[in-house]
Short mmCIF file of C-alpha atoms in Angstrom, two decimals:
data_model
loop_
_atom_site.label_atom_id
_atom_site.label_comp_id
_atom_site.label_asym_id
_atom_site.label_seq_id
_atom_site.Cartn_x
_atom_site.Cartn_y
_atom_site.Cartn_z
CA MET A 1 0.00 0.00 0.00
CA THR A 2 1.35 3.41 -1.04
CA LYS A 3 2.19 5.70 1.86
CA LYS A 4 0.22 8.96 2.03
CA THR A 5 2.24 12.09 1.35
CA ASN A 6 -0.42 14.80 1.88
CA LEU A 7 0.85 16.41 -1.35
CA ILE A 8 -1.25 17.60 -4.30
CA ALA A 9 0.69 18.11 -7.55
CA PHE A 10 0.09 20.92 -10.04
CA GLN A 11 1.73 22.24 -13.20
CA GLY A 12 3.56 25.55 -13.02
CA GLU A 13 5.50 27.78 -10.66
CA PRO A 14 4.34 28.44 -7.08
CA GLY A 15 1.68 31.13 -7.25
CA ALA A 16 0.12 29.86 -10.48
CA TYR A 17 -3.67 29.64 -10.78
CA SER A 18 -3.31 25.86 -10.47
CA HIS A 19 -1.58 26.48 -7.14
CA GLN A 20 -4.52 28.69 -6.15
CA ALA A 21 -6.88 25.84 -7.07
CA CYS A 22 -4.91 23.49 -4.79
CA ARG A 23 -5.09 25.94 -1.90
CA ASP A 24 -8.84 26.56 -2.37
CA ALA A 25 -9.92 22.94 -2.90
CA ARG A 26 -7.47 21.14 -0.61
CA PRO A 27 -6.31 23.69 2.01
CA ASP A 28 -5.12 20.88 4.28
CA MET A 29 -2.62 19.57 1.69
CA LYS A 30 0.78 20.88 0.59
CA ALA A 31 1.05 21.83 -3.10
CA LEU A 32 3.82 20.27 -5.22
CA PRO A 33 4.85 22.27 -8.32
CA CYS A 34 5.71 20.27 -11.45
CA ARG A 35 7.14 21.30 -14.82
CA THR A 36 4.59 19.63 -17.13
CA PHE A 37 1.15 18.00 -17.00
CA GLU A 38 2.89 14.66 -17.60
CA ASP A 39 5.08 15.29 -14.56
CA VAL A 40 1.96 16.02 -12.47
CA ILE A 41 0.40 12.70 -13.51
CA GLU A 42 3.61 10.78 -12.93
CA ALA A 43 4.00 12.31 -9.46
CA VAL A 44 0.68 10.72 -8.46
CA ARG A 45 1.25 7.44 -10.26
CA SER A 46 4.64 7.01 -8.59
CA GLY A 47 3.30 7.84 -5.13
CA GLN A 48 5.27 11.09 -4.83
CA ALA A 49 1.93 12.91 -4.45
CA ASP A 50 -1.55 11.78 -3.42
CA LEU A 51 -3.57 13.92 -5.83
CA ALA A 52 -3.22 15.80 -9.12
CA MET A 53 -4.79 19.18 -9.92
CA LEU A 54 -5.27 19.50 -13.69
CA PRO A 55 -6.94 22.37 -15.59
CA VAL A 56 -9.29 21.16 -18.31
CA GLU A 57 -11.09 24.25 -19.60
CA ASN A 58 -11.52 27.99 -19.28
CA SER A 59 -14.82 29.81 -19.72
CA THR A 60 -13.22 32.32 -22.11
CA TYR A 61 -10.59 30.30 -23.98
CA GLY A 62 -12.09 26.80 -24.07
CA ARG A 63 -10.38 23.53 -23.28
CA VAL A 64 -6.75 23.24 -22.26
CA ALA A 65 -4.68 21.87 -25.14
CA ASP A 66 -3.72 18.17 -24.95
CA ILE A 67 -5.36 17.55 -21.58
CA HIS A 68 -8.12 15.31 -22.98
CA HIS A 69 -5.47 13.09 -24.54
CA LEU A 70 -3.68 12.77 -21.21
CA LEU A 71 -6.67 11.98 -18.98
CA PRO A 72 -7.67 8.57 -20.43
CA GLU A 73 -4.06 7.37 -20.59
CA SER A 74 -3.10 8.67 -17.15
CA GLY A 75 -4.33 5.67 -15.18
CA LEU A 76 -5.76 8.14 -12.67
CA HIS A 77 -9.37 8.74 -11.64
CA ILE A 78 -11.33 11.98 -11.25
CA ILE A 79 -12.56 12.35 -7.66
CA ASP A 80 -13.51 16.05 -7.60
CA GLU A 81 -13.72 19.24 -9.63
CA ALA A 82 -12.69 22.78 -8.66
CA PHE A 83 -13.73 26.06 -10.27
CA VAL A 84 -11.32 28.99 -9.85
CA ARG A 85 -12.25 32.55 -10.74
CA VAL A 86 -9.39 34.11 -12.67
CA HIS A 87 -8.78 37.31 -10.70
CA ILE A 88 -5.77 39.20 -12.07
CA SER A 89 -3.57 41.60 -10.11
CA LEU A 90 -0.88 44.01 -11.29
CA LEU A 91 2.15 43.12 -9.17
CA ALA A 92 5.26 45.28 -8.80
CA VAL A 93 8.41 45.75 -6.76
CA PRO A 94 7.47 47.09 -3.30
CA GLY A 95 7.12 50.86 -3.14
CA THR A 96 6.48 51.30 -6.87
CA PRO A 97 3.58 53.65 -7.77
CA LEU A 98 1.23 52.68 -10.58
CA ALA A 99 2.32 55.73 -12.58
CA ASP A 100 5.86 54.32 -12.89
CA ILE A 101 4.74 51.10 -14.60
CA THR A 102 5.41 51.10 -18.36
CA ASP A 103 5.43 47.33 -19.02
CA ALA A 104 3.53 44.31 -17.69
CA MET A 105 4.73 40.74 -18.12
CA SER A 106 2.53 37.64 -18.17
CA HIS A 107 1.38 34.64 -20.17
CA THR A 108 -0.09 35.73 -23.50
CA VAL A 109 -3.56 34.48 -22.47
CA LEU A 110 -3.57 36.70 -19.39
CA LEU A 111 -2.34 39.70 -21.34
CA GLY A 112 -5.37 39.29 -23.59
CA GLN A 113 -7.68 39.33 -20.58
CA CYS A 114 -6.53 42.77 -19.35
CA ARG A 115 -6.53 44.80 -22.55
CA ASN A 116 -8.80 47.54 -21.21
CA PHE A 117 -6.72 48.16 -18.09
CA LEU A 118 -3.43 48.13 -19.99
CA ARG A 119 -4.77 50.53 -22.60
CA GLU A 120 -6.20 52.89 -19.96
CA HIS A 121 -2.84 53.14 -18.19
CA ALA A 122 -0.65 53.08 -21.34
CA ILE A 123 1.10 49.89 -20.19
CA ARG A 124 2.78 47.68 -22.79
CA GLY A 125 2.31 43.92 -22.52
CA ILE A 126 5.37 41.65 -22.48
CA THR A 127 4.91 37.92 -23.09
CA GLY A 128 6.30 35.70 -20.34
CA ALA A 129 6.45 31.94 -20.02
CA ASP A 130 3.62 31.84 -17.48
CA THR A 131 1.85 33.98 -14.89
CA ALA A 132 3.64 33.01 -11.68
CA GLY A 133 6.95 32.75 -13.53
CA SER A 134 6.51 36.35 -14.65
CA ALA A 135 5.94 37.44 -11.05
CA LYS A 136 9.09 35.57 -10.04
CA ILE A 137 11.13 37.36 -12.75
CA VAL A 138 9.80 40.78 -11.74
CA SER A 139 10.73 40.06 -8.13
CA GLU A 140 14.23 38.82 -9.01
CA GLN A 141 15.06 41.63 -11.46
CA GLY A 142 13.72 44.40 -9.23
CA GLN A 143 13.04 46.84 -12.08
CA ARG A 144 10.45 49.37 -10.92
CA HIS A 145 8.97 50.05 -14.37
CA ILE A 146 8.06 46.40 -15.04
CA ALA A 147 5.11 44.69 -13.33
CA ALA A 148 3.58 41.22 -13.60
CA LEU A 149 0.00 40.19 -14.27
CA ALA A 150 -0.77 37.19 -12.08
CA ALA A 151 -2.87 35.80 -9.27
CA PRO A 152 -2.73 37.63 -5.91
CA LEU A 153 -1.15 34.47 -4.51
CA ALA A 154 1.91 35.06 -6.72
CA GLY A 155 2.38 38.50 -5.19
CA GLU A 156 2.20 36.98 -1.73
CA ILE A 157 4.80 34.33 -2.57
CA TYR A 158 7.30 36.60 -4.37
CA GLY A 159 6.97 39.64 -2.11
CA LEU A 160 5.40 42.01 -4.64
CA ASP A 161 2.96 44.85 -4.06
CA SER A 162 -0.46 44.71 -5.69
CA LEU A 163 -1.04 48.00 -7.52
CA ALA A 164 -4.48 46.99 -8.82
CA ASP A 165 -6.73 43.95 -8.29
CA GLU A 166 -9.40 42.23 -10.36
CA ILE A 167 -8.39 44.09 -13.51
CA GLU A 168 -9.58 41.36 -15.88
CA ASP A 169 -11.95 42.47 -18.67
CA ARG A 170 -14.43 39.67 -17.88
CA GLN A 171 -15.36 39.29 -14.24
CA ASN A 172 -16.86 35.81 -14.77
CA ASN A 173 -13.71 34.30 -16.29
CA THR A 174 -13.36 30.87 -14.65
CA THR A 175 -11.05 27.89 -15.04
CA ARG A 176 -12.28 24.39 -14.29
CA PHE A 177 -9.87 21.91 -12.72
CA LEU A 178 -10.16 18.18 -12.14
CA ILE A 179 -8.70 16.55 -9.03
CA MET A 180 -7.35 13.08 -9.78
CA SER A 181 -6.26 10.15 -7.65
CA ARG A 182 -4.74 6.71 -8.08
CA GLU A 183 -7.92 5.12 -6.77
CA PRO A 184 -11.50 5.81 -7.94
CA ASN A 185 -14.16 7.00 -5.51
CA TYR A 186 -17.71 6.17 -6.56
CA ALA A 187 -19.22 6.99 -3.17
CA ARG A 188 -21.98 9.60 -3.14
CA ARG A 189 -20.72 12.63 -1.25
CA PRO A 190 -21.57 16.32 -0.87
CA ASN A 191 -19.42 19.06 -2.38
CA ARG A 192 -17.48 21.67 -0.38
CA ALA A 193 -20.69 23.62 0.23
CA GLY A 194 -22.44 20.52 1.58
CA GLU A 195 -24.68 20.27 -1.50
CA ASP A 196 -25.69 17.08 -3.30
CA GLY A 197 -25.28 16.47 -7.01
CA MET A 198 -22.88 14.09 -8.73
CA LEU A 199 -21.17 14.17 -12.13
CA THR A 200 -19.83 11.30 -14.21
CA SER A 201 -17.06 11.74 -16.81
CA PHE A 202 -16.18 9.19 -19.46
CA VAL A 203 -14.57 8.72 -22.87
CA PHE A 204 -15.90 6.51 -25.65
CA ARG A 205 -15.51 5.57 -29.30
CA VAL A 206 -18.55 4.77 -31.40
CA ARG A 207 -18.83 1.64 -33.52
CA ASN A 208 -18.41 1.97 -37.28
CA ILE A 209 -22.12 1.89 -38.12
CA PRO A 210 -24.40 4.54 -39.67
CA ALA A 211 -25.61 7.24 -37.24
CA ALA A 212 -23.74 5.59 -34.37
CA LEU A 213 -23.21 8.82 -32.42
CA TYR A 214 -26.84 9.87 -32.85
CA LYS A 215 -28.03 6.49 -31.60
CA ALA A 216 -25.52 6.46 -28.73
CA MET A 217 -26.72 9.86 -27.51
CA GLY A 218 -30.38 8.85 -27.75
CA GLY A 219 -30.23 6.94 -24.48
CA PHE A 220 -29.40 10.09 -22.52
CA ALA A 221 -32.29 12.00 -24.07
CA THR A 222 -34.90 9.27 -23.56
CA ASN A 223 -33.80 8.72 -19.95
CA GLY A 224 -33.71 12.43 -19.08
CA VAL A 225 -29.98 12.51 -18.29
CA ASN A 226 -28.42 15.95 -18.79
CA MET A 227 -25.13 15.92 -20.70
CA THR A 228 -23.14 19.03 -19.75
CA LYS A 229 -20.21 18.41 -22.09
CA LEU A 230 -19.49 16.45 -25.27
CA GLU A 231 -16.22 16.99 -27.13
CA SER A 232 -14.50 15.04 -29.87
CA TYR A 233 -10.80 14.75 -30.65
CA MET A 234 -8.60 12.65 -32.89
CA VAL A 235 -6.70 9.66 -31.59
CA ASP A 236 -3.03 9.30 -32.58
CA GLY A 237 -3.46 11.93 -35.30
CA VAL A 238 -5.73 9.72 -37.38
CA PHE A 239 -8.76 11.44 -38.89
CA SER A 240 -10.87 8.27 -38.88
CA ALA A 241 -10.23 7.47 -35.20
CA THR A 242 -12.37 9.86 -33.17
CA GLN A 243 -12.76 9.68 -29.43
CA PHE A 244 -15.39 11.53 -27.42
CA TYR A 245 -15.17 13.02 -23.93
CA ALA A 246 -18.42 13.56 -22.02
CA ASP A 247 -19.66 14.86 -18.66
CA ILE A 248 -23.16 14.00 -17.46
CA GLU A 249 -25.15 14.86 -14.37
CA GLY A 250 -25.82 11.90 -12.10
CA HIS A 251 -24.24 8.75 -10.71
CA PRO A 252 -23.82 5.43 -12.60
CA GLU A 253 -26.01 3.78 -9.95
CA ASP A 254 -28.93 6.11 -10.75
CA PRO A 255 -31.43 4.00 -12.74
CA ALA A 256 -31.71 6.58 -15.53
CA VAL A 257 -27.93 6.97 -15.83
CA GLN A 258 -27.46 3.21 -15.74
CA ARG A 259 -29.93 2.72 -18.60
CA ALA A 260 -28.31 5.50 -20.65
CA LEU A 261 -24.82 4.05 -20.16
CA ASP A 262 -26.05 0.56 -21.04
CA GLU A 263 -27.49 1.91 -24.29
CA LEU A 264 -24.31 3.83 -24.98
CA GLY A 265 -22.30 0.65 -24.53
CA TYR A 266 -24.26 -1.06 -27.29
CA PHE A 267 -23.15 1.52 -29.86
CA THR A 268 -19.54 1.95 -28.72
CA SER A 269 -16.34 -0.01 -29.26
CA MET A 270 -14.78 1.49 -26.11
CA LEU A 271 -16.27 3.08 -22.99
CA ASN A 272 -14.09 4.18 -20.07
CA VAL A 273 -15.47 5.93 -16.99
CA LEU A 274 -12.86 8.45 -15.83
CA GLY A 275 -14.53 9.44 -12.60
CA VAL A 276 -17.62 10.04 -10.49
CA TYR A 277 -17.48 13.15 -8.31
CA PRO A 278 -19.50 15.97 -6.72
CA ALA A 279 -20.24 19.12 -8.73
CA ASP A 280 -18.39 22.25 -7.63
CA PRO A 281 -20.70 24.78 -5.89
CA LEU A 282 -19.78 27.45 -8.46
CA ARG A 283 -21.27 25.32 -11.25
CA ALA A 284 -24.82 25.75 -9.90
CA GLU A 285 -24.15 29.41 -9.11
CA GLN A 286 -23.11 30.11 -12.69
CA LEU A 287 -26.15 28.27 -14.03
CA ARG A 288 -28.48 30.36 -11.88
CA ALA A 289 -26.78 33.56 -13.02
CA HIS A 290 -27.05 32.51 -16.67
CA GLN A 291 -30.73 31.62 -16.36
CA GLY A 292 -31.74 34.59 -14.38
#
């Protein structure tokens, strides 16, 4: 039996948004930074860490590249999800006034999310490797005219002053993370807010028959199972080999979900459940805001 480490692995430098997700979702665990997503997965597989925190999609920029290829092959299981609001701060060397800032460094995605603020203050964007890494560089170089765009946590870690907070153009910008473990957990359990509601994630390939996808999806419609995500992607770079990733509301033991999955299995050549886990509280909050 693998010894518990109380570590949760994430990709990026300390202070990255993935680090923030670890702190928010698992405040009792110590975060372990890793260079790549593959390194995060391997840290859990090898027993170096207990859990992996992996970003899968952003509400503004869509899914994270390559992550859907990694999940099915990882050998890990989804046990939870975490939504993190992308709040961006302008971080500078202590004592620097906002008026002195002429350049701001960050990942290109974050630069694109603060265009209005940068334009208003005549600040030029500089592309950095990542958000927390940019904060680290600003701290190490100590140049008063260069700031970083990053999470407030990065400022805390690298000793930078926050000159402005929540400067993102879209206040609802959110990244969804999946928490993964070596062992699956199919137990019904409340989310962090004590609310009920389970999700099931799986990947599948349809059989080579006419209208296979349409027929496979029919079971979810007829059984009243809500599918919150369905995405396709090529396998091994072959156009004819398409794999689908799906999230549905419910637990495999729910009669309606069980019937829908049974019907799906009839029309698929491969079906792999990646995880069963509680829905993040922010998911329902966003749905209410969208509907109302």
